[in-house]
Short mmCIF file of C-alpha atoms in Angstrom, two decimals:
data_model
loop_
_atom_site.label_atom_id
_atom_site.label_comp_id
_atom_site.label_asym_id
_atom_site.label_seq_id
_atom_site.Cartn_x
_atom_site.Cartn_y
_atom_site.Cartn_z
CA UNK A 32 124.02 101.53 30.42
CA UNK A 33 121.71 102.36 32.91
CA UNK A 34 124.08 104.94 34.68
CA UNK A 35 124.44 107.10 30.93
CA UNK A 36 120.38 107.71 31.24
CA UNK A 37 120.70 109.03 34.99
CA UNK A 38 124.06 111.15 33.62
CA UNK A 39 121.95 112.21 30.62
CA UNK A 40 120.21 115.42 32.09
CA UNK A 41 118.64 116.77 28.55
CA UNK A 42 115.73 114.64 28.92
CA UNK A 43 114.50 116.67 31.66
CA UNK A 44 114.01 119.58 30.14
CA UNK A 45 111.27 117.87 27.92
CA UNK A 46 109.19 116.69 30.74
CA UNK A 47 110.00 120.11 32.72
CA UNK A 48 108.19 122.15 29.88
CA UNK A 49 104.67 120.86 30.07
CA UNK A 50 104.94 121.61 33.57
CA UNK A 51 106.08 124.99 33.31
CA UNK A 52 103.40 125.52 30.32
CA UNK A 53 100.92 124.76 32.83
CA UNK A 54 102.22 127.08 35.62
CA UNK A 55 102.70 129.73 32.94
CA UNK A 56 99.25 129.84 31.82
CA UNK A 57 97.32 128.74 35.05
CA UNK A 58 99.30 130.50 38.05
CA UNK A 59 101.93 132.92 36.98
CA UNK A 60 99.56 134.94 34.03
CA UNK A 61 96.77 135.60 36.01
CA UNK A 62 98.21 136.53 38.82
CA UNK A 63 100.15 138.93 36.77
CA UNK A 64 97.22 139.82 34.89
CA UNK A 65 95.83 140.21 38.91
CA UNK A 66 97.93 142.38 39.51
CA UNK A 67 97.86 144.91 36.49
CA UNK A 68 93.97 144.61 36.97
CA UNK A 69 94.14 146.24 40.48
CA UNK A 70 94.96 149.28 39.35
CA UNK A 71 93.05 149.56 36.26
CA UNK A 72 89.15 150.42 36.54
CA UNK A 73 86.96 147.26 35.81
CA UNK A 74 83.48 147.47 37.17
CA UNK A 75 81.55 144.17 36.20
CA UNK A 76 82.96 140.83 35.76
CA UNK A 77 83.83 139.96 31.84
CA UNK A 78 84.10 143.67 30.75
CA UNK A 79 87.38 144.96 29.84
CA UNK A 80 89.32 148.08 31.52
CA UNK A 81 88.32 151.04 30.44
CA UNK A 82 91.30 153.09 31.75
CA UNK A 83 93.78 153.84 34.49
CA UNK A 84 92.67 154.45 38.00
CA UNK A 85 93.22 157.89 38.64
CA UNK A 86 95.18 157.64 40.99
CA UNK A 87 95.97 154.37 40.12
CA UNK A 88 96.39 152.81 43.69
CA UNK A 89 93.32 154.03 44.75
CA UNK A 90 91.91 150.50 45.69
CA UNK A 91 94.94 149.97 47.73
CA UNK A 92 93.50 153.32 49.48
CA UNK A 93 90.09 151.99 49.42
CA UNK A 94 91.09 148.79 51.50
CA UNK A 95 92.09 150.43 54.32
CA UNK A 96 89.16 152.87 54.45
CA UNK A 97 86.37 150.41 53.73
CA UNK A 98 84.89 149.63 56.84
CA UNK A 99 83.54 145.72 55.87
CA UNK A 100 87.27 145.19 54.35
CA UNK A 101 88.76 146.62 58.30
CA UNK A 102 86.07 143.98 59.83
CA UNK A 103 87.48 141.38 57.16
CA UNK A 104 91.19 141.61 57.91
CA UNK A 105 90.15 141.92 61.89
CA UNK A 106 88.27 138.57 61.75
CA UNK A 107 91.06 136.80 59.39
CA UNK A 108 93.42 137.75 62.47
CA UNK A 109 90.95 135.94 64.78
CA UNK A 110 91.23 133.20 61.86
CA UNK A 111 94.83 132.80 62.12
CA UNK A 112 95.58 132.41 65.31
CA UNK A 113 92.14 129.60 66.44
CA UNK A 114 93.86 127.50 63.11
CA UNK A 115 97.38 127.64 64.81
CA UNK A 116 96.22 127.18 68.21
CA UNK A 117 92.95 125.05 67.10
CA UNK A 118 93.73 122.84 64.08
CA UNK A 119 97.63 122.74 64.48
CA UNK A 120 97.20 122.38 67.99
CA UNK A 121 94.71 120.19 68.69
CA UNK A 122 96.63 117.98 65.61
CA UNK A 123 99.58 117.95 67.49
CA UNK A 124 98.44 116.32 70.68
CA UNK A 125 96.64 113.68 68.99
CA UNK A 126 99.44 112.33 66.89
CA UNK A 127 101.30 112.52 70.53
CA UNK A 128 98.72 109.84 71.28
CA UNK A 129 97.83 107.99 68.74
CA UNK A 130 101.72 107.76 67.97
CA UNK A 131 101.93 105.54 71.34
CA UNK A 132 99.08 103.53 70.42
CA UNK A 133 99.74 99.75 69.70
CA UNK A 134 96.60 98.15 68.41
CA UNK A 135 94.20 100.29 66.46
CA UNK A 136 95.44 103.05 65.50
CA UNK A 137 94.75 102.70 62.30
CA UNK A 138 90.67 103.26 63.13
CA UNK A 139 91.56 106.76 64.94
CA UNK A 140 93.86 107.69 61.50
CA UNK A 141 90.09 107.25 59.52
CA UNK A 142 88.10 108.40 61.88
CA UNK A 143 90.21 111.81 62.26
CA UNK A 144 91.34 112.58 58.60
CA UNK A 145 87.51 111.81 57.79
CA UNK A 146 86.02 115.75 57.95
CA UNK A 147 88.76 116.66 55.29
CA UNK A 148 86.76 114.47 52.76
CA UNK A 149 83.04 115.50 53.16
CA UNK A 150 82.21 118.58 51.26
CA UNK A 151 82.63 122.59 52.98
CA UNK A 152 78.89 123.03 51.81
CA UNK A 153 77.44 120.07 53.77
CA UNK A 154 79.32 120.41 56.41
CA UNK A 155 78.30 123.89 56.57
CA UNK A 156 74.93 122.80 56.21
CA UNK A 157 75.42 120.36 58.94
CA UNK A 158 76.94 122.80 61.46
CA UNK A 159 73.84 125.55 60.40
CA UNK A 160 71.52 122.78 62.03
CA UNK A 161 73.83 122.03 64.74
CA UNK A 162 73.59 126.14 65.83
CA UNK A 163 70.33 126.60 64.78
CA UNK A 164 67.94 128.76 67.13
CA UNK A 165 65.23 126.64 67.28
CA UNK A 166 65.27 123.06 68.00
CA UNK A 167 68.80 123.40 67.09
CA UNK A 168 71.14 120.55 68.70
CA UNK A 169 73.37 122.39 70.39
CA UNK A 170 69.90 124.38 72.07
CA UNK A 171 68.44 121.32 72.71
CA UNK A 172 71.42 119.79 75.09
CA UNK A 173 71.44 122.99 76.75
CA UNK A 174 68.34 122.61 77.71
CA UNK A 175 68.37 119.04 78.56
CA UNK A 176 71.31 119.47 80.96
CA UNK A 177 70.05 122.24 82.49
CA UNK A 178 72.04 125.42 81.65
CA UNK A 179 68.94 127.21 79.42
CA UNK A 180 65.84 126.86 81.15
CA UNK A 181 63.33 124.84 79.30
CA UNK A 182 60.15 125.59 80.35
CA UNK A 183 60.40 128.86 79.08
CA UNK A 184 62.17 127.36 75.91
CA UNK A 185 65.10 129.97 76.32
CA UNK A 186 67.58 129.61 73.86
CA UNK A 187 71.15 130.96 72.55
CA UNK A 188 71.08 133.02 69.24
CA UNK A 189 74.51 131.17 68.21
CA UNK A 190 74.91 132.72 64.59
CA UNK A 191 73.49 136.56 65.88
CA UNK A 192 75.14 136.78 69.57
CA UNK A 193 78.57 134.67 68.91
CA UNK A 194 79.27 134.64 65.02
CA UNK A 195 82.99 134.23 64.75
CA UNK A 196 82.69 131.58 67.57
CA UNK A 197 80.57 130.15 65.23
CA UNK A 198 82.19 129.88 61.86
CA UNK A 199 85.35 128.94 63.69
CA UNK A 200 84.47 125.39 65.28
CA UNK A 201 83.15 123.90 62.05
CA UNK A 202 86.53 125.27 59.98
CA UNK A 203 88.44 123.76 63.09
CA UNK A 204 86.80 120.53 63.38
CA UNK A 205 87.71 119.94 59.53
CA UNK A 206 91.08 120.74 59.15
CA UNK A 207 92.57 119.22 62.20
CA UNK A 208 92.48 115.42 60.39
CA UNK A 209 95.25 117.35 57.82
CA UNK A 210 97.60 118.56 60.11
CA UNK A 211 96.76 115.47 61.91
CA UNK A 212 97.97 112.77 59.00
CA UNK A 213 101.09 115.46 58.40
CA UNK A 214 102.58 115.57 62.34
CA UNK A 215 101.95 111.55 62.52
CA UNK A 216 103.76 110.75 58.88
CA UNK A 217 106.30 113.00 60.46
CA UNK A 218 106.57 111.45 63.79
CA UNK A 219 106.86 108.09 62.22
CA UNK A 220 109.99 109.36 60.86
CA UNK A 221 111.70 109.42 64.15
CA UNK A 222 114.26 106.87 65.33
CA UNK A 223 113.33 104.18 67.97
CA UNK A 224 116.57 104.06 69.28
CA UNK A 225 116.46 107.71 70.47
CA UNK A 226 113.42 106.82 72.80
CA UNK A 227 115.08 103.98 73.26
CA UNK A 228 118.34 105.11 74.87
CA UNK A 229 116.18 108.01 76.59
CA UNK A 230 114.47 105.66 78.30
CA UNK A 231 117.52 103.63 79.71
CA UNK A 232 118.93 107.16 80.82
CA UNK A 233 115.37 107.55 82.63
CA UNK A 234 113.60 110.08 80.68
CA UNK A 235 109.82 110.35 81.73
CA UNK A 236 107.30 110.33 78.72
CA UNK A 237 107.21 114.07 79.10
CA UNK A 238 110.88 114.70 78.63
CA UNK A 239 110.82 112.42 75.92
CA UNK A 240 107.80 114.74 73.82
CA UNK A 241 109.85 117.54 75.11
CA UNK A 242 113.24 116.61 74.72
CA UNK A 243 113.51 114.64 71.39
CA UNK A 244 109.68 114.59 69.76
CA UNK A 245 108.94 118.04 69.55
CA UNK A 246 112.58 119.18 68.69
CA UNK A 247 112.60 116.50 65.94
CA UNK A 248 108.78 117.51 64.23
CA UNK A 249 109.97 121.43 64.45
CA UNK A 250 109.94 120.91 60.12
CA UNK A 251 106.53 119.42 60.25
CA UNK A 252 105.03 121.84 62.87
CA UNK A 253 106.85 124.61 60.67
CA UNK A 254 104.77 123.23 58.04
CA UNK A 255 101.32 122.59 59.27
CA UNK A 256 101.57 126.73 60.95
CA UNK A 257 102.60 127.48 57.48
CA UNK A 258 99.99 126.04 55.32
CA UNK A 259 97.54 126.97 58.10
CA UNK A 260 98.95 130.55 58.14
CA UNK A 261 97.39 130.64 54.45
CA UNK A 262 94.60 128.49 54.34
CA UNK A 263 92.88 130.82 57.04
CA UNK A 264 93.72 133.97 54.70
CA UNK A 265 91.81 131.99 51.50
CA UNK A 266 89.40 130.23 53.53
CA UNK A 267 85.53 130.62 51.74
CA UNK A 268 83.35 127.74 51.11
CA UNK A 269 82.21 127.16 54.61
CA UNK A 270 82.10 130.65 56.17
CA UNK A 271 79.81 131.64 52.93
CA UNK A 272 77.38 128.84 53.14
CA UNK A 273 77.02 129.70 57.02
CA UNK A 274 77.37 133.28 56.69
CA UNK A 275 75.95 134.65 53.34
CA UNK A 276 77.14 138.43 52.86
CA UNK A 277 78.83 138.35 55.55
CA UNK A 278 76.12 137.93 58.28
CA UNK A 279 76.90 139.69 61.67
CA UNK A 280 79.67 140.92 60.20
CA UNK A 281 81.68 137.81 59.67
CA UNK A 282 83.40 138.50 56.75
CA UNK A 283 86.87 137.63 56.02
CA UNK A 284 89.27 138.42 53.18
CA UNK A 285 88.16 135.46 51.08
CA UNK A 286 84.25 135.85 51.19
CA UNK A 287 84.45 139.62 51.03
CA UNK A 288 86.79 139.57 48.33
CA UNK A 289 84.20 137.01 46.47
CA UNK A 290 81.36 139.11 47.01
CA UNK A 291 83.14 142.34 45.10
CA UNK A 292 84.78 140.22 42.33
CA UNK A 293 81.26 140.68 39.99
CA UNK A 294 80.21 144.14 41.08
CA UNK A 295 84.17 145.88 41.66
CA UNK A 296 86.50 143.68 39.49
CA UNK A 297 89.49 146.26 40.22
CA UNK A 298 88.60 146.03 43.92
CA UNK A 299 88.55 142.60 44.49
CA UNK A 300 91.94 142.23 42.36
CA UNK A 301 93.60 144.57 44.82
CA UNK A 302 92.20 142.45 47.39
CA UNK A 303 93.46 139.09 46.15
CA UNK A 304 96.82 141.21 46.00
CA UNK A 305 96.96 141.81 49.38
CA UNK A 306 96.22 138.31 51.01
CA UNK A 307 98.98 137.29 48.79
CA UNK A 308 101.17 140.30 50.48
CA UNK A 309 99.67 138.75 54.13
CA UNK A 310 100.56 135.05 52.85
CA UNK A 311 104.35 135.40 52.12
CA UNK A 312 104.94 138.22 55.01
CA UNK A 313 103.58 135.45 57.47
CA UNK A 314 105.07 132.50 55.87
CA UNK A 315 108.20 134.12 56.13
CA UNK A 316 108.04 135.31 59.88
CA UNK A 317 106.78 131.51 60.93
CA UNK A 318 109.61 130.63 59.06
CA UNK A 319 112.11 132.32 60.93
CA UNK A 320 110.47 131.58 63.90
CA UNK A 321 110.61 127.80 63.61
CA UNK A 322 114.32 128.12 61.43
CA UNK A 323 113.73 125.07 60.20
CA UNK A 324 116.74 122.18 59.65
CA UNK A 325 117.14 119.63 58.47
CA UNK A 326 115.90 116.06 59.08
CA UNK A 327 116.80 115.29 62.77
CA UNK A 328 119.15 118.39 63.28
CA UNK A 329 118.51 119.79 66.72
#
C-alpha cells in the first residue's frame, strides 16, 4: 500500500503549483516586468511609461558614463573580494577550530552566529558610535593606548578619511556567523575514520586540514563564495544607515540603485539588471573554479 503512494507521482503536481504560483507572481513577473521597464522611460515611482527610450538602451549607456554608478561598481569590487577573504575566510578558520573543540562548543556556535540576528539598522547604529569622531570608542582607545595624542584630543575622522574601511568591518563582523554555521554543518559531515586512519599513517593536524578537510568542504566553501559573491552585489541596509547618499562616496550598486528607484524608475531598473548580469557571471566563474563534486569526491 504504502509503496503505490510513493509510485503515484500525480500528486505532486498539485502541491508543485502553489509553489510555482508564487514564483510566477513574486520572482519571475517582476523581474520580467524589470527588465522591459529598463528600457522604457519612467521618471517617478508609481507612474506608468510614457514611451520607448529613444534609443532604448540608453540607461545601459548611462551606467557606464555616470560617474557615482563607476564609484558604485568600483567599491562593490572592493565588496567582493573583503566578503570572500573577510566573512568566508575568517568563517573558515573558525569552524577549523571550533570543529576540534570537545567541551563547549556549543557557546562559541551562539556567540558567533549571534550578529546575523540583530537588525542591519542597529547594528549600523552601533558601529556609527563605535567610529564616531568625537568621543567615539574606537578614538577613545586610541588615545588611551597611546597612538593619538590626547592632550591635544587628536582624533581619526573614520567615516571622512577611511569610508570603505569603514562600512566594510561592520558588514564583515555580521556575516561571518553564516558562513560560519554553513562550513561547521559541513565539516560535521566528514568521516572520523578518515582522520582516523590519517593519523595512524602520521599525518600532522596540518596535513590533515590540508589533505582531507579542505578537499572534502570544497562544496561548502563553493557555497559560502557563492552566496557571498551576491550578497555583496545586493548588500543595502547597513551601508545606507552608515552612509546616507552615499557619503564620501561610498556607494555601491544596491544603495545607489535605491536612491534612483523614486526619482529615475527606468534607471534604477537597468541597474537592478545589471547586478543580476554581475550575480550569475560570478556565480558561474566561482563555480568553475571550485568544480564542485559530489559528497566526499576528491
Amino acid at each position: 500500500m504504502n509503496s503505490r503512494i510513493y509510485k503515484n507521482k500525480k500528486m505532486i503536481i498539485f502541491f508543485l503549483i502553489p509553489a510555482f504560483i508564487f514564483m510566477f507572481v513574486f520572482l519571475y513577473y517582476p523581474f520580467v516586468q524589470n527588465i522591459i521597464n529598463s528600457f522604457q522611460h519612467i521618471k517617478y515611482m508609481g507612474t506608468t511609461s510614457a514611451e520607448w527610450n529613444k534609443p532604448f538602451y540608453i540607461n545601459y549607456i548611462k551606467i557606464f558614463q555616470d560617474p557615482k554608478m563607476l564609484i558604485a561598481l568600483k567599491n562593490t569590487g572592493i565588496m567582493i573580494v573583503a566578503t570572500i577573504l573577510g566573512e568566508v575566510g575568517i568563517a573558515l578558520i573558525l569552524s577549523l577550530l571550533v570543529s576540534n573543540i570537545r567541551k563547549g562548543s556549543g557557546f562559541f556556535r551562539v556567540v558567533y552566529f549571534f550578529p546575523i540576528v540583530v537588525s542591519a539598522t542597529a547594528l549600523g547604529l552601533l558601529f556609527n558610535l563605535i567610529f564616531l569622531y568625537d568621543k567615539g570608542m574606537i578614538n577613545q582607545i586610541l588615545q588611551f593606548v597611546g597612538y593619538l595624542d590626547a592632550s591635544t584630543n587628536e582624533l581619526i575622522d573614520w567615516k571622512a578619511d577611511h569610508a570603505i574601511f569603514t562600512m566594510l568591518v561592520p558588514v564583515i563582523w555580521q556575516y561571518v556567523g553564516f558562513y560560519f554555521i554553513i562550513l561547521l554543518t559541513g565539516l560535521s559531515g566528514i568521516p572520523e575514520e578518515l582522520y582516523e586512519a590519517a593519523s595512524i599513517d602520521g599525518a600532522t593536524k596540518f596535513q590533515r586540514a590540508r589533505y582531507i578537510t579542505l578537499p572534502l568542504l570544497r562544496n561548502s566553501i563553493c557555497t559560502c563564495v557563492v552566496l557571498a559573491v551576491t550578497g555583496a552585489l545586493k548588500v543595502f541596509d547597513l551601508p545606507w544607515t552608515m552612509f546616507p547618499n552615499g557619503m564620501s562616496d561610498t556607494w555601491l550598486t544596491g544603495t545607489y540603485m535605491y536612491d534612483n528607484v523614486f526619482s529615475d524608475v527606468d534607471f534604477a531598473a537597468a541597474i537592478g539588471v545589471i547586478i543580476v548580469i554581475i550575480g550569475v557571471v560570478l556565480s558561474v566563474v566561482v563555480n568553475k573554479i571550485f568544480k564542485t563534486k559530489s559528497d566526499y569526491e576528491v
